[in-house]
C-alpha cells in the first residue's frame, strides 16, 4: 500500500528540519525521509577538530536556541547532538535509514525507498550541498605511495604519513585543517596550502562582538542575491574567519602554493609551473550535488543544474531548501536557512489551500 502525504521532506539536516518546523504549524501532513541511521551523522563524520565560525547565538533552528555560551563557537559533535535533540523536542515525523532511490511524478510525486514507495502532493528537497566529493581527475596520477584524503575523510593528523603535506583548497575547512597540521608536532612535516584565488581574512570578533553581529546589522547575510549588496558579496574573495592561518603563513609554518593543475607520481604541479614532492594530499575542494535520483526532467536545465526561482521549481509542487545562494548568502548556513524554509513552506501552504 502506498501511503499518501501532503508533503515529503527529503533530508533531515538543518534545511529539512527547519522546513519541518514550519510545516508542522501549517497543519499539512508530512514526513521527513533521512538516509542516515541517525540525525546529525553528516556532522559527526567530519574531522575531529571541526569548529563552526559562527557563534552559538546564530546557530539555532527556529523555536530552539543552541544552549551554552552564546558568543562561543560550537563543535561539530555539539551541532550533531543539537539537530538530533531538535527533531525529538519538536516531535517531527521522521523515517531514518530511508534513502530515496528515485523521485518521480505521475499524478502525484512518488519516492522509492528500501521500504517501499511513498506518495505526496508536494516535495521539499533539503539534502544540502555536501553530497559527492569533488576531487580533480588528475588525482589518479599520484602514486600509490601518496596518502590522499578528501576533507570529509580526514579526521586527525594521526591518519597522515611523515613528510610534506599539502592541503588543497583555501576555504574555512582547508584553513582549519592546515592550521591543525602546522600546530601538530608529531613529525617534521612541511605544510603547504594550495589556493586557487586570494583569501580574505575576517576577524571573528570586532570590539567584543562577533563579526556576524555586524553582518546581521548590515543585512549582509539576508540580502537578496539580486540586490546590489548580494551582487557585491558574490564577487568577494574566499573569506576565512580568524587570523590563525594568516599568522602561520607569515611565519612560514604554512607555505602557500599556487593552484594545483596536475600531478605526476609523488609530485603536485601548480599553475605557475612549480612542483613539490608530497607524502599526503588533503583535498579540501568541496562537494558536488548528486541529483540523479530525481527522475523529473523539467527540474533541470540543459547543464543538469536545478531550475528554480528562490527554491521554487517550475515543476509544480517541487521545492528546494538549503541551496547555496538560494535567495541570499545565508541560504545554506545553519542559522539562516530558516528564512528560506519559512518562505518555501508559506508558498507551499498557499498553493495547497
Coordinates of C-alpha atoms in Angstrom, one line a residue:
X1 CA 0.0 0.0 0.0
X2 CA 1.3 3.5 -0.9
X3 CA 0.9 6.0 1.9
X4 CA -0.2 9.4 0.8
X5 CA 1.1 12.7 2.4
X6 CA 0.6 16.3 1.6
X7 CA 4.4 16.8 1.7
X8 CA 7.6 14.7 1.7
X9 CA 10.7 16.3 3.1
X10 CA 13.8 14.6 1.8
X11 CA 16.8 15.1 4.1
X12 CA 16.8 15.7 7.9
X13 CA 19.7 18.1 8.0
X14 CA 19.3 21.7 9.0
X15 CA 17.3 22.6 5.9
X16 CA 14.9 19.7 6.2
X17 CA 14.3 20.2 9.9
X18 CA 13.7 24.0 9.5
X19 CA 11.2 23.3 6.8
X20 CA 9.5 20.6 9.0
X21 CA 9.2 23.1 11.9
X22 CA 7.1 25.5 9.7
X23 CA 5.2 22.6 8.0
X24 CA 4.0 21.3 11.4
X25 CA 2.5 24.7 12.1
X26 CA 0.7 24.6 8.7
X27 CA -1.4 21.5 9.6
X28 CA -0.4 19.7 6.4
X29 CA 0.5 16.0 6.7
X30 CA 4.2 15.3 6.1
X31 CA 7.1 13.0 6.8
X32 CA 10.9 13.5 6.7
X33 CA 13.0 10.9 4.9
X34 CA 16.6 10.6 6.1
X35 CA 19.2 8.3 4.5
X36 CA 21.4 8.1 7.6
X37 CA 20.9 5.9 10.7
X38 CA 20.6 9.0 13.0
X39 CA 20.2 12.7 12.6
X40 CA 23.5 14.6 12.6
X41 CA 25.6 11.8 11.2
X42 CA 27.0 14.0 8.4
X43 CA 28.4 16.3 11.1
X44 CA 29.7 13.5 13.3
X45 CA 31.7 12.1 10.5
X46 CA 33.7 15.3 9.9
X47 CA 37.2 15.9 11.2
X48 CA 37.6 15.8 15.0
X49 CA 38.7 19.4 15.4
X50 CA 35.9 21.0 13.3
X51 CA 34.5 24.1 14.8
X52 CA 31.9 26.4 13.4
X53 CA 33.0 30.0 12.7
X54 CA 29.5 31.3 13.7
X55 CA 28.8 31.7 17.4
X56 CA 26.0 29.7 19.1
X57 CA 23.6 32.6 19.1
X58 CA 23.5 32.3 15.3
X59 CA 23.4 28.5 15.0
X60 CA 20.0 27.6 16.2
X61 CA 17.0 26.5 14.3
X62 CA 13.5 28.1 14.8
X63 CA 12.0 27.5 18.2
X64 CA 15.0 26.1 19.9
X65 CA 18.2 28.2 20.6
X66 CA 21.5 26.4 20.9
X67 CA 22.5 26.2 24.6
X68 CA 25.8 27.3 26.1
X69 CA 28.0 30.4 25.8
X70 CA 26.2 32.4 23.1
X71 CA 29.4 34.0 22.0
X72 CA 31.3 30.7 21.9
X73 CA 31.9 28.6 18.8
X74 CA 30.3 25.1 18.8
X75 CA 32.0 21.9 17.8
X76 CA 30.7 19.6 15.1
X77 CA 29.5 17.0 17.6
X78 CA 27.6 19.7 19.5
X79 CA 25.8 20.6 16.3
X80 CA 25.0 16.9 15.6
X81 CA 23.6 16.4 19.1
X82 CA 21.6 19.6 18.8
X83 CA 20.0 18.6 15.5
X84 CA 19.0 15.2 17.0
X85 CA 17.6 16.9 20.1
X86 CA 15.7 19.4 17.9
X87 CA 13.9 16.7 16.0
X88 CA 12.9 15.0 19.3
X89 CA 11.7 18.1 21.0
X90 CA 9.7 19.3 18.0
X91 CA 8.2 15.8 17.6
X92 CA 8.9 15.8 13.9
X93 CA 7.7 12.7 11.9
X94 CA 10.8 11.0 10.7
X95 CA 11.9 7.9 8.9
X96 CA 15.6 7.0 9.3
X97 CA 17.6 4.7 7.0
X98 CA 15.3 5.8 4.2
X99 CA 17.4 6.9 1.3
X100 CA 15.3 8.0 -1.6
X101 CA 16.4 5.9 -4.6
X102 CA 14.1 7.6 -7.1
X103 CA 11.7 10.5 -7.1
X104 CA 9.3 10.9 -9.9
X105 CA 5.9 12.3 -10.7
X106 CA 2.8 10.8 -12.1
X107 CA -0.5 12.3 -10.8
X108 CA 1.4 12.9 -7.6
X109 CA 5.1 12.7 -6.5
X110 CA 6.4 9.2 -5.7
X111 CA 9.5 8.4 -3.7
X112 CA 11.0 5.0 -3.7
X113 CA 12.9 3.8 -0.6
X114 CA 14.1 0.4 0.6
X115 CA 10.8 0.1 2.5
X116 CA 8.6 0.8 -0.5
X117 CA 7.0 3.8 -2.2
X118 CA 5.6 6.9 -0.6
X119 CA 3.4 9.4 -2.4
X120 CA 2.8 13.1 -1.8
X121 CA 1.2 16.2 -3.4
X122 CA 4.4 18.2 -2.8
X123 CA 8.1 17.6 -2.1
X124 CA 10.7 19.7 -0.4
X125 CA 14.3 18.6 -1.2
X126 CA 16.6 19.5 1.7
X127 CA 19.6 17.3 1.0
X128 CA 22.1 20.2 1.2
X129 CA 25.1 20.9 -0.9
X130 CA 27.5 18.4 0.7
X131 CA 26.9 15.2 -1.2
X132 CA 29.6 13.9 -3.5
X133 CA 33.3 14.5 -3.0
X134 CA 34.7 17.0 -5.5
X135 CA 38.2 15.7 -6.3
X136 CA 40.1 16.6 -9.6
X137 CA 40.5 13.8 -12.0
X138 CA 44.3 14.2 -12.1
X139 CA 44.4 13.0 -8.5
X140 CA 44.6 9.5 -10.1
X141 CA 48.1 10.4 -11.5
X142 CA 49.6 10.5 -8.0
X143 CA 51.4 7.3 -7.0
X144 CA 50.0 4.8 -4.5
X145 CA 52.6 5.9 -2.0
X146 CA 50.9 9.3 -1.7
X147 CA 48.3 9.3 1.0
X148 CA 45.2 11.1 -0.4
X149 CA 42.2 12.1 1.7
X150 CA 39.2 14.3 1.0
X151 CA 38.4 16.7 3.8
X152 CA 35.3 14.6 4.5
X153 CA 37.6 11.6 5.2
X154 CA 40.2 13.5 7.2
X155 CA 39.8 13.1 11.0
X156 CA 43.1 14.0 12.6
X157 CA 46.9 14.2 11.9
X158 CA 47.2 10.6 13.0
X159 CA 46.0 9.5 9.6
X160 CA 49.0 11.0 7.8
X161 CA 52.3 9.7 6.8
X162 CA 55.5 11.6 7.8
X163 CA 56.6 14.1 5.1
X164 CA 55.4 17.0 3.1
X165 CA 51.6 17.6 3.3
X166 CA 49.6 19.8 1.1
X167 CA 46.0 20.9 1.8
X168 CA 44.2 21.8 -1.4
X169 CA 41.6 24.5 -1.0
X170 CA 41.5 27.8 0.7
X171 CA 38.0 27.7 2.3
X172 CA 37.4 27.5 6.0
X173 CA 37.7 23.7 6.1
X174 CA 41.1 23.8 4.3
X175 CA 42.2 26.7 6.6
X176 CA 41.3 24.8 9.8
X177 CA 43.0 21.6 8.7
X178 CA 46.2 23.5 7.6
X179 CA 46.3 25.2 11.0
X180 CA 45.9 21.9 12.8
X181 CA 48.6 20.2 10.8
X182 CA 51.0 23.1 11.3
X183 CA 50.5 23.0 15.0
X184 CA 50.9 19.2 15.2
X185 CA 54.5 18.3 16.0
X186 CA 54.2 14.6 15.5
X187 CA 56.9 14.8 12.8
X188 CA 58.8 17.5 10.9
X189 CA 56.4 17.6 8.0
X190 CA 56.2 20.8 6.0
X191 CA 52.6 22.0 5.5
X192 CA 51.5 23.6 2.2
X193 CA 48.2 25.2 1.4
X194 CA 47.2 25.4 -2.3
X195 CA 44.8 28.2 -3.0
X196 CA 43.0 29.0 -6.3
X197 CA 42.4 32.6 -5.6
X198 CA 43.0 35.3 -2.9
X199 CA 41.8 34.7 0.6
X200 CA 40.2 37.5 2.6
X201 CA 40.8 37.0 6.3
X202 CA 38.0 38.2 8.5
X203 CA 38.1 38.7 12.3
X204 CA 35.9 36.5 14.5
X205 CA 35.2 39.5 16.8
X206 CA 35.3 43.3 16.4
X207 CA 35.1 45.4 19.6
X208 CA 34.0 42.3 21.6
X209 CA 31.2 41.5 19.2
X210 CA 31.0 38.6 16.8
X211 CA 31.6 39.7 13.2
X212 CA 28.3 38.1 12.4
X213 CA 26.5 40.6 14.7
X214 CA 27.7 43.3 12.3
X215 CA 26.8 41.2 9.3
X216 CA 23.2 41.0 10.7
X217 CA 23.0 44.7 11.4
X218 CA 24.2 45.5 7.9
X219 CA 21.9 42.9 6.3
X220 CA 24.7 41.1 4.5
X221 CA 23.6 37.5 5.1
X222 CA 19.9 38.1 4.3
X223 CA 20.4 40.4 1.3
X224 CA 18.7 39.0 -1.8
X225 CA 21.2 37.7 -4.3
X226 CA 19.8 40.1 -7.0
X227 CA 20.2 43.2 -4.7
X228 CA 23.3 45.5 -5.0
X229 CA 24.6 44.1 -1.7
X230 CA 24.0 40.5 -2.8
X231 CA 25.8 41.0 -6.2
X232 CA 28.7 42.7 -4.4
X233 CA 29.0 39.8 -1.9
X234 CA 29.1 37.2 -4.7
X235 CA 32.2 38.9 -6.2
X236 CA 34.2 38.9 -2.9
X237 CA 37.2 36.6 -2.5
X238 CA 37.0 33.5 -0.3
X239 CA 36.5 34.5 3.3
X240 CA 38.4 32.7 6.1
X241 CA 37.3 33.6 9.7
X242 CA 40.1 34.2 12.2
X243 CA 43.7 35.2 11.8
X244 CA 45.4 32.0 12.9
X245 CA 46.2 30.8 9.4
X246 CA 47.4 34.2 8.4
X247 CA 49.9 34.3 11.3
X248 CA 51.2 30.8 10.5
X249 CA 51.6 31.8 6.8
X250 CA 53.6 34.9 7.9
X251 CA 55.9 32.6 10.0
X252 CA 56.3 30.2 7.1
X253 CA 54.8 27.4 9.1
X254 CA 52.1 27.1 6.4
X255 CA 53.6 27.6 3.0
X256 CA 51.4 29.0 0.2
X257 CA 51.4 27.0 -3.0
X258 CA 49.6 28.0 -6.2
X259 CA 46.5 26.3 -7.6
X260 CA 47.3 22.7 -8.4
X261 CA 46.7 21.9 -12.0
X262 CA 48.3 18.5 -12.4
X263 CA 50.2 15.7 -10.7
X264 CA 52.9 13.2 -11.5
X265 CA 53.9 10.3 -9.3
X266 CA 54.7 11.8 -5.9
X267 CA 54.7 15.4 -7.1
X268 CA 52.0 18.0 -7.5
X269 CA 52.3 20.7 -10.1
X270 CA 51.0 24.3 -9.7
X271 CA 49.6 26.6 -12.3
X272 CA 52.8 28.7 -12.0
X273 CA 54.8 25.6 -13.0
X274 CA 56.3 25.0 -9.6
X275 CA 56.3 21.4 -8.3
X276 CA 56.7 19.8 -4.8
X277 CA 57.1 16.3 -3.7
X278 CA 54.4 15.2 -1.2
X279 CA 53.5 12.3 1.0
X280 CA 50.0 13.5 1.9
X281 CA 47.3 15.4 -0.1
X282 CA 44.1 16.6 1.6
X283 CA 41.6 17.6 -0.9
X284 CA 39.6 20.4 0.8
X285 CA 38.0 21.0 -2.6
X286 CA 34.3 20.9 -1.6
X287 CA 31.5 18.8 -2.8
X288 CA 29.2 18.4 -5.8
X289 CA 25.5 17.7 -5.7
X290 CA 24.1 14.3 -6.7
X291 CA 20.6 14.7 -8.1
X292 CA 20.5 11.7 -10.3
X293 CA 17.8 10.2 -8.1
X294 CA 15.4 13.0 -9.1
X295 CA 13.8 11.5 -12.2
X296 CA 11.9 14.6 -13.2
X297 CA 13.3 16.0 -16.5
X298 CA 11.8 19.5 -16.2
X299 CA 13.5 20.0 -12.8
X300 CA 16.9 20.6 -14.5
X301 CA 18.3 22.8 -17.2
X302 CA 20.4 21.7 -20.2
X303 CA 23.6 21.6 -18.0
X304 CA 21.9 19.4 -15.4
X305 CA 21.6 22.2 -12.9
X306 CA 18.5 22.6 -10.7
X307 CA 16.0 25.1 -12.2
X308 CA 14.4 27.2 -9.5
X309 CA 13.4 30.7 -8.5
X310 CA 14.4 31.1 -4.9
X311 CA 13.8 27.4 -4.2
X312 CA 10.5 27.1 -6.2
X313 CA 10.8 24.7 -9.1
X314 CA 9.0 25.2 -12.4
X315 CA 7.7 21.7 -11.6
X316 CA 4.5 22.4 -9.7
X317 CA 4.8 21.1 -6.1
X318 CA 8.6 20.7 -6.1
X319 CA 10.7 22.8 -3.8
X320 CA 14.3 23.1 -2.5
X321 CA 15.7 24.5 0.7
X322 CA 19.3 24.9 1.7
X323 CA 20.8 25.6 -1.8
X324 CA 23.8 27.9 -1.8
X325 CA 22.7 31.4 -2.6
X326 CA 19.1 30.2 -2.9
X327 CA 18.0 33.7 -2.0
X328 CA 21.0 35.1 -0.2
X329 CA 24.5 34.5 1.2
X330 CA 22.9 32.8 4.3
X331 CA 20.7 30.3 2.4
X332 CA 22.9 27.3 3.2
X333 CA 24.1 28.4 6.6
X334 CA 22.8 26.8 9.8
X335 CA 21.5 29.9 11.5
X336 CA 19.9 31.5 8.4
X337 CA 18.4 28.6 6.5
X338 CA 15.2 29.1 8.5
X339 CA 14.3 32.2 6.5
X340 CA 14.2 30.4 3.2
X341 CA 12.5 27.4 4.8
X342 CA 9.6 29.7 6.0
X343 CA 9.2 31.3 2.6
X344 CA 9.1 27.9 0.9
X345 CA 6.5 26.5 3.4
X346 CA 4.4 29.6 3.1
X347 CA 4.4 29.3 -0.7
X348 CA 3.6 25.6 -0.5
X349 CA 0.8 26.0 2.0
X350 CA -0.8 28.7 -0.1
X351 CA -0.9 26.5 -3.2
X352 CA -2.3 23.6 -1.2
X353 CA -5.3 25.7 0.1

